[in-house]
Amino acid sequence: MRFNYMICPARDLGANAFSNVTCKPNPVFVWRELPIAAPIQHLIESTVSTTITTCDCRTDPQLGRSAPTIQYAPFQIHCLVMATFASLVAPFGGFFASGFKRAFNIKDFGHSIPGHGGMTDRMDCQ
């Protein structure tokens, strides 16, 4: 997300990473700051002897010092949700395929889908 080449739509098929690509970034690629809640901040500071600070801190008027923030882009949250889904749900596709094969008493999908025996068995959870 730090390079426009990665987030701008392709207008020229000859463009590469060294081309001067410019565009207005989609809002999902714009960095945002999430302040850490006071109870969590207090818990972190009580377990860690050093104070957590970031480069772009805002001043907390109640504490009189900089409050830490977490920098993120909405795109990263989307990636985290998709990765969690894939890692927790996808293996059940393999379990389903194995159960399906056992129910019909077949060794692999080579007999039910001709020409796809070993490959389908390797990719069934994907």
Coordinates of N, CA, C and O in Angstrom, one line a residue:
M1 N 0.8 -1.2 0.0 CA 0.0 0.0 0.0 C 0.9 1.3 0.0 O 0.3 2.3 -0.1
R2 N 2.1 1.1 0.1 CA 3.0 2.3 0.2 C 3.4 2.8 -1.2 O 3.9 3.9 -1.4
F3 N 3.1 1.9 -2.2 CA 3.5 2.3 -3.6 C 2.2 2.4 -4.4 O 1.3 1.5 -4.4
N4 N 2.1 3.5 -5.1 CA 0.9 3.7 -6.0 C 0.7 2.7 -7.0 O -0.5 2.3 -7.4
Y5 N 1.8 2.1 -7.5 CA 1.7 1.0 -8.5 C 0.8 -0.2 -8.0 O 0.1 -0.8 -8.7
M6 N 0.8 -0.4 -6.7 CA 0.1 -1.5 -6.1 C -1.4 -1.2 -5.9 O -2.2 -2.1 -5.8
I7 N -1.8 0.0 -5.7 CA -3.2 0.4 -5.3 C -3.9 1.1 -6.4 O -5.1 1.3 -6.3
C8 N -3.2 1.6 -7.4 CA -3.9 2.4 -8.5 C -4.4 1.4 -9.6 O -3.7 0.4 -9.9
P9 N -5.5 1.7 -10.2 CA -6.0 0.8 -11.3 C -5.0 0.9 -12.5 O -4.5 1.9 -12.8
A10 N -4.9 -0.2 -13.2 CA -4.0 -0.3 -14.3 C -4.6 0.4 -15.5 O -5.7 0.0 -16.0
R11 N -4.0 1.5 -16.0 CA -4.5 2.2 -17.2 C -3.7 1.9 -18.4 O -4.1 2.0 -19.5
D12 N -2.5 1.4 -18.2 CA -1.5 1.1 -19.2 C -0.9 -0.3 -18.9 O -0.3 -0.5 -17.9
L13 N -1.0 -1.2 -19.8 CA -0.5 -2.5 -19.6 C 1.0 -2.6 -19.6 O 1.7 -3.5 -19.1
G14 N 1.7 -1.5 -20.1 CA 3.1 -1.4 -20.1 C 3.7 -0.8 -18.8 O 4.9 -0.7 -18.7
A15 N 2.8 -0.4 -17.9 CA 3.3 0.2 -16.6 C 4.0 -0.9 -15.8 O 3.6 -2.1 -15.8
N16 N 5.0 -0.5 -15.0 CA 5.7 -1.4 -14.1 C 5.9 -0.6 -12.8 O 5.5 0.5 -12.6
A17 N 6.6 -1.3 -11.9 CA 6.8 -0.7 -10.6 C 7.7 0.6 -10.6 O 7.6 1.4 -9.7
F18 N 8.4 0.8 -11.7 CA 9.3 2.0 -11.8 C 8.6 3.1 -12.5 O 9.1 4.2 -12.7
S19 N 7.4 2.9 -13.0 CA 6.6 3.9 -13.7 C 6.1 4.9 -12.7 O 5.9 4.6 -11.6
N20 N 5.8 6.1 -13.2 CA 5.3 7.1 -12.3 C 3.8 7.0 -12.4 O 3.1 7.8 -13.1
V21 N 3.2 6.1 -11.6 CA 1.8 5.9 -11.5 C 1.2 6.8 -10.4 O 1.6 6.7 -9.3
T22 N 0.1 7.5 -10.7 CA -0.5 8.4 -9.7 C -2.0 8.2 -9.8 O -2.6 8.0 -10.9
C23 N -2.7 8.3 -8.7 CA -4.1 8.2 -8.6 C -4.6 8.7 -7.2 O -3.7 8.8 -6.3
K24 N -5.8 8.9 -7.1 CA -6.4 9.2 -5.8 C -6.7 7.8 -5.1 O -7.5 7.0 -5.7
P25 N -6.0 7.5 -4.0 CA -6.2 6.2 -3.4 C -7.6 5.9 -2.9 O -8.3 6.8 -2.4
N26 N -8.1 4.7 -3.1 CA -9.3 4.3 -2.6 C -9.3 4.4 -1.0 O -8.3 4.1 -0.4
P27 N -10.4 4.8 -0.4 CA -10.4 5.0 1.1 C -10.0 3.7 1.9 O -9.5 3.9 3.0
V28 N -10.1 2.5 1.3 CA -9.7 1.3 2.1 C -8.2 1.2 2.2 O -7.7 0.5 3.0
F29 N -7.4 2.0 1.4 CA -6.0 2.0 1.4 C -5.4 3.1 2.2 O -4.2 3.3 2.3
V30 N -6.2 4.0 2.8 CA -5.7 5.2 3.5 C -5.5 4.8 4.9 O -6.4 4.2 5.6
W31 N -4.3 5.1 5.5 CA -4.0 4.8 6.8 C -4.9 5.6 7.8 O -5.2 6.8 7.6
R32 N -5.3 4.9 8.9 CA -6.1 5.5 9.9 C -5.5 5.2 11.3 O -4.6 4.3 11.4
E33 N -5.9 5.9 12.3 CA -5.3 5.7 13.6 C -6.5 5.3 14.6 O -7.5 5.9 14.6
L34 N -6.3 4.3 15.4 CA -7.2 3.8 16.3 C -6.6 4.0 17.7 O -5.6 3.4 18.0
P35 N -7.1 4.9 18.5 CA -6.5 5.1 19.9 C -6.8 3.9 20.7 O -7.9 3.2 20.7
I36 N -5.8 3.5 21.5 CA -6.0 2.4 22.5 C -6.8 2.9 23.6 O -6.6 3.9 24.2
A37 N -7.8 2.0 24.0 CA -8.7 2.4 25.1 C -7.9 2.5 26.4 O -6.9 1.8 26.6
A38 N -8.3 3.4 27.3 CA -7.6 3.6 28.6 C -7.4 2.4 29.4 O -6.3 2.2 29.9
P39 N -8.5 1.5 29.6 CA -8.2 0.3 30.4 C -7.2 -0.6 29.8 O -6.3 -1.1 30.6
I40 N -7.2 -0.8 28.5 CA -6.2 -1.6 27.9 C -4.8 -1.0 28.0 O -3.8 -1.6 28.2
Q41 N -4.8 0.3 27.8 CA -3.5 1.1 27.9 C -2.9 0.9 29.3 O -1.7 0.7 29.4
H42 N -3.8 1.0 30.3 CA -3.3 0.9 31.7 C -2.8 -0.5 31.9 O -1.8 -0.7 32.6
L43 N -3.5 -1.5 31.4 CA -3.0 -2.9 31.5 C -1.7 -3.1 30.9 O -0.8 -3.8 31.4
I44 N -1.5 -2.6 29.7 CA -0.2 -2.7 29.0 C 0.9 -2.0 29.7 O 2.0 -2.6 29.9
E45 N 0.6 -0.8 30.2 CA 1.6 -0.1 31.0 C 2.0 -0.7 32.3 O 3.1 -0.6 32.8
S46 N 1.0 -1.4 32.9 CA 1.3 -2.1 34.2 C 2.2 -3.3 34.0 O 2.9 -3.7 34.9
T47 N 2.1 -4.0 32.8 CA 2.9 -5.2 32.6 C 4.2 -4.8 31.9 O 5.1 -5.6 32.1
V48 N 4.3 -3.7 31.2 CA 5.5 -3.3 30.6 C 6.0 -2.1 31.3 O 5.3 -1.1 31.5
S49 N 7.3 -2.1 31.6 CA 7.8 -0.9 32.4 C 8.0 0.3 31.5 O 8.0 1.4 32.1
T50 N 8.1 0.2 30.2 CA 8.3 1.3 29.4 C 7.0 1.8 28.8 O 6.1 1.1 28.7
T51 N 6.9 3.1 28.6 CA 5.7 3.7 28.0 C 5.7 3.5 26.5 O 6.7 3.7 25.8
I52 N 4.5 3.1 26.0 CA 4.4 2.8 24.6 C 4.1 4.2 23.9 O 3.2 4.9 24.3
T53 N 4.9 4.5 22.9 CA 4.6 5.7 22.1 C 4.8 5.3 20.6 O 5.5 4.4 20.3
T54 N 4.1 6.1 19.8 CA 4.3 5.9 18.3 C 4.7 7.3 17.8 O 4.7 8.3 18.5
C55 N 5.0 7.3 16.5 CA 5.5 8.5 15.9 C 4.4 9.5 15.8 O 4.6 10.7 16.1
D56 N 3.2 9.1 15.5 CA 2.1 10.1 15.3 C 1.2 9.9 16.5 O 0.1 9.3 16.4
C57 N 1.5 10.5 17.6 CA 0.7 10.4 18.8 C -0.2 11.6 19.0 O 0.2 12.7 18.6
R58 N -1.3 11.5 19.6 CA -2.1 12.6 19.9 C -2.0 12.8 21.5 O -1.7 11.8 22.2
T59 N -2.2 14.0 22.0 CA -2.0 14.2 23.4 C -3.3 14.0 24.1 O -4.4 14.5 23.7
D60 N -3.3 13.2 25.1 CA -4.5 12.9 25.9 C -4.5 13.9 27.0 O -3.6 14.0 27.9
P61 N -5.6 14.7 27.1 CA -5.7 15.8 28.1 C -5.8 15.3 29.5 O -5.3 15.9 30.4
Q62 N -6.3 14.1 29.7 CA -6.5 13.6 31.1 C -5.1 13.1 31.6 O -4.8 13.3 32.8
L63 N -4.3 12.5 30.8 CA -3.1 12.0 31.2 C -1.9 13.0 31.1 O -0.9 12.8 31.8
G64 N -2.1 13.9 30.3 CA -1.1 15.0 30.1 C 0.1 14.5 29.3 O 1.2 15.1 29.3
R65 N 0.0 13.4 28.6 CA 1.1 12.8 27.8 C 0.5 12.2 26.5 O -0.7 12.1 26.4
S66 N 1.3 11.7 25.7 CA 0.9 11.1 24.5 C 0.2 9.8 24.7 O 0.7 9.0 25.4
A67 N -0.9 9.6 24.0 CA -1.7 8.3 24.1 C -1.3 7.5 22.9 O -1.3 8.0 21.7
P68 N -1.0 6.2 23.0 CA -0.6 5.4 21.9 C -1.8 5.1 21.0 O -2.9 5.1 21.4
T69 N -1.5 4.9 19.7 CA -2.5 4.6 18.7 C -2.0 3.4 17.9 O -0.8 3.1 17.9
I70 N -3.0 2.7 17.3 CA -2.6 1.6 16.4 C -2.9 2.1 15.0 O -4.1 2.6 14.7
Q71 N -1.9 2.1 14.1 CA -2.1 2.5 12.8 C -2.6 1.3 11.9 O -2.0 0.2 12.0
Y72 N -3.6 1.5 11.1 CA -4.1 0.4 10.3 C -4.8 1.0 9.1 O -5.0 2.2 8.9
A73 N -5.0 0.1 8.1 CA -5.8 0.5 6.9 C -7.0 -0.5 6.9 O -6.8 -1.7 7.2
P74 N -8.2 -0.1 6.5 CA -9.3 -1.0 6.4 C -9.1 -2.3 5.6 O -9.6 -3.3 5.9
F75 N -8.2 -2.2 4.6 CA -7.9 -3.3 3.7 C -7.2 -4.4 4.6 O -7.4 -5.6 4.4
Q76 N -6.4 -4.0 5.6 CA -5.8 -5.0 6.4 C -6.8 -5.8 7.3 O -6.6 -7.0 7.5
I77 N -7.8 -5.1 7.7 CA -8.9 -5.8 8.5 C -9.6 -6.8 7.6 O -9.9 -7.9 8.0
H78 N -9.9 -6.4 6.3 CA -10.5 -7.3 5.4 C -9.6 -8.6 5.1 O -10.1 -9.7 5.1
C79 N -8.3 -8.4 5.0 CA -7.4 -9.5 4.8 C -7.4 -10.4 6.0 O -7.3 -11.6 5.9
L80 N -7.4 -9.8 7.2 CA -7.4 -10.6 8.4 C -8.7 -11.5 8.5 O -8.6 -12.7 8.9
V81 N -9.8 -10.9 8.2 CA -11.1 -11.7 8.2 C -11.0 -12.8 7.2 O -11.4 -13.9 7.5
M82 N -10.6 -12.5 6.0 CA -10.5 -13.6 5.0 C -9.6 -14.7 5.3 O -9.8 -15.9 5.1
A83 N -8.4 -14.3 5.9 CA -7.4 -15.3 6.3 C -7.9 -16.2 7.4 O -7.7 -17.4 7.5
T84 N -8.6 -15.6 8.4 CA -9.2 -16.3 9.5 C -10.3 -17.3 9.0 O -10.3 -18.5 9.4
F85 N -11.1 -16.8 8.1 CA -12.1 -17.7 7.5 C -11.5 -18.9 6.8 O -11.9 -20.0 7.0
A86 N -10.5 -18.6 6.0 CA -9.9 -19.6 5.2 C -9.2 -20.6 6.0 O -9.3 -21.8 5.8
S87 N -8.5 -20.2 7.1 CA -7.8 -21.1 7.9 C -8.7 -21.9 8.8 O -8.3 -23.1 9.2
L88 N -9.8 -21.4 9.2 CA -10.7 -22.2 10.1 C -11.8 -23.0 9.4 O -12.2 -24.0 9.9
V89 N -12.3 -22.6 8.2 CA -13.4 -23.2 7.5 C -12.9 -24.1 6.4 O -13.5 -25.2 6.2
A90 N -11.8 -23.8 5.7 CA -11.4 -24.5 4.6 C -11.1 -26.0 4.9 O -11.4 -26.9 4.1
P91 N -10.4 -26.3 6.0 CA -10.2 -27.8 6.2 C -11.4 -28.6 6.3 O -11.4 -29.8 6.0
F92 N -12.6 -28.0 6.6 CA -13.8 -28.8 6.6 C -14.2 -29.2 5.2 O -15.0 -30.2 5.1
G93 N -13.8 -28.5 4.2 CA -14.0 -29.0 2.8 C -13.3 -30.3 2.6 O -13.8 -31.2 1.9
G94 N -12.1 -30.5 3.1 CA -11.4 -31.7 3.0 C -12.1 -32.8 3.7 O -12.1 -34.0 3.3
F95 N -12.6 -32.5 4.9 CA -13.3 -33.5 5.7 C -14.6 -34.0 5.0 O -14.9 -35.1 5.0
F96 N -15.3 -33.0 4.4 CA -16.5 -33.3 3.6 C -16.1 -34.2 2.4 O -16.8 -35.2 2.2
A97 N -15.1 -33.9 1.7 CA -14.7 -34.7 0.6 C -14.3 -36.1 1.0 O -14.7 -37.1 0.3
S98 N -13.6 -36.2 2.1 CA -13.2 -37.6 2.6 C -14.5 -38.4 3.0 O -14.6 -39.6 2.7
G99 N -15.4 -37.7 3.7 CA -16.6 -38.4 4.0 C -17.5 -38.8 2.8 O -18.1 -39.9 2.8
F100 N -17.5 -37.9 1.8 CA -18.2 -38.2 0.6 C -17.6 -39.5 -0.1 O -18.3 -40.3 -0.5
K101 N -16.3 -39.5 -0.2 CA -15.6 -40.7 -0.8 C -15.9 -42.0 0.0 O -16.2 -43.0 -0.6
R102 N -15.8 -41.9 1.3 CA -16.1 -43.1 2.2 C -17.5 -43.5 2.0 O -17.8 -44.7 2.1
A103 N -18.5 -42.6 1.9 CA -19.9 -43.0 1.8 C -20.1 -43.8 0.5 O -21.0 -44.7 0.5
F104 N -19.4 -43.5 -0.5 CA -19.6 -44.2 -1.8 C -18.5 -45.3 -2.0 O -18.4 -45.9 -3.1
N105 N -17.7 -45.5 -1.0 CA -16.7 -46.6 -1.0 C -15.8 -46.5 -2.2 O -15.5 -47.4 -2.9
I106 N -15.2 -45.2 -2.4 CA -14.3 -45.1 -3.5 C -13.0 -44.6 -2.9 O -12.9 -43.9 -1.8
K107 N -11.9 -44.9 -3.6 CA -10.6 -44.5 -3.0 C -10.2 -43.1 -3.3 O -9.7 -42.4 -2.5
D108 N -10.5 -42.6 -4.5 CA -10.2 -41.3 -4.9 C -11.2 -40.8 -5.9 O -12.1 -41.6 -6.3
F109 N -11.2 -39.6 -6.3 CA -12.1 -39.0 -7.3 C -11.8 -39.4 -8.7 O -12.4 -38.9 -9.6
G110 N -10.8 -40.2 -8.9 CA -10.4 -40.6 -10.3 C -11.5 -41.4 -11.0 O -11.6 -41.3 -12.2
H111 N -12.3 -42.1 -10.2 CA -13.4 -42.9 -10.9 C -14.7 -42.1 -11.1 O -15.4 -42.3 -12.0
S112 N -14.9 -41.1 -10.2 CA -16.1 -40.3 -10.3 C -15.9 -39.1 -11.2 O -16.9 -38.7 -11.9
I113 N -14.8 -38.6 -11.2 CA -14.4 -37.5 -12.2 C -13.2 -38.0 -13.0 O -12.1 -37.8 -12.5
P114 N -13.4 -38.5 -14.2 CA -12.3 -39.1 -14.9 C -11.2 -38.1 -15.2 O -11.5 -37.0 -15.6
G115 N -10.0 -38.5 -15.0 CA -8.8 -37.6 -15.3 C -8.5 -36.7 -14.1 O -7.5 -35.9 -14.3
H116 N -9.2 -36.7 -13.0 CA -8.9 -35.7 -12.0 C -8.7 -36.4 -10.6 O -8.9 -35.9 -9.6
G117 N -8.2 -37.7 -10.6 CA -8.1 -38.4 -9.4 C -7.2 -37.8 -8.4 O -7.6 -37.3 -7.4
G118 N -5.9 -37.8 -8.6 CA -5.0 -37.4 -7.6 C -5.0 -35.9 -7.3 O -4.9 -35.4 -6.2
M119 N -5.2 -35.1 -8.4 CA -5.2 -33.6 -8.3 C -6.4 -33.2 -7.5 O -6.3 -32.3 -6.6
T120 N -7.6 -33.7 -7.7 CA -8.8 -33.3 -7.0 C -8.6 -33.7 -5.5 O -9.0 -32.9 -4.6
D121 N -8.0 -34.8 -5.2 CA -7.8 -35.2 -3.9 C -6.9 -34.3 -3.1 O -7.0 -34.1 -1.9
R122 N -5.9 -33.8 -3.8 CA -5.0 -32.8 -3.2 C -5.6 -31.5 -3.0 O -5.2 -30.7 -2.1
M123 N -6.5 -31.1 -3.8 CA -7.0 -29.7 -3.7 C -8.4 -29.6 -3.1 O -9.1 -28.6 -3.2
D124 N -9.0 -30.7 -2.6 CA -10.4 -30.7 -2.2 C -10.7 -29.7 -1.0 O -11.7 -29.1 -1.0
C125 N -9.7 -29.5 -0.1 CA -10.0 -28.5 0.9 C -9.9 -27.1 0.5 O -10.4 -26.1 1.1
Q126 N -9.2 -26.8 -0.7 CA -9.1 -25.5 -1.2 C -10.3 -25.1 -1.9 O -10.7 -24.0 -2.0

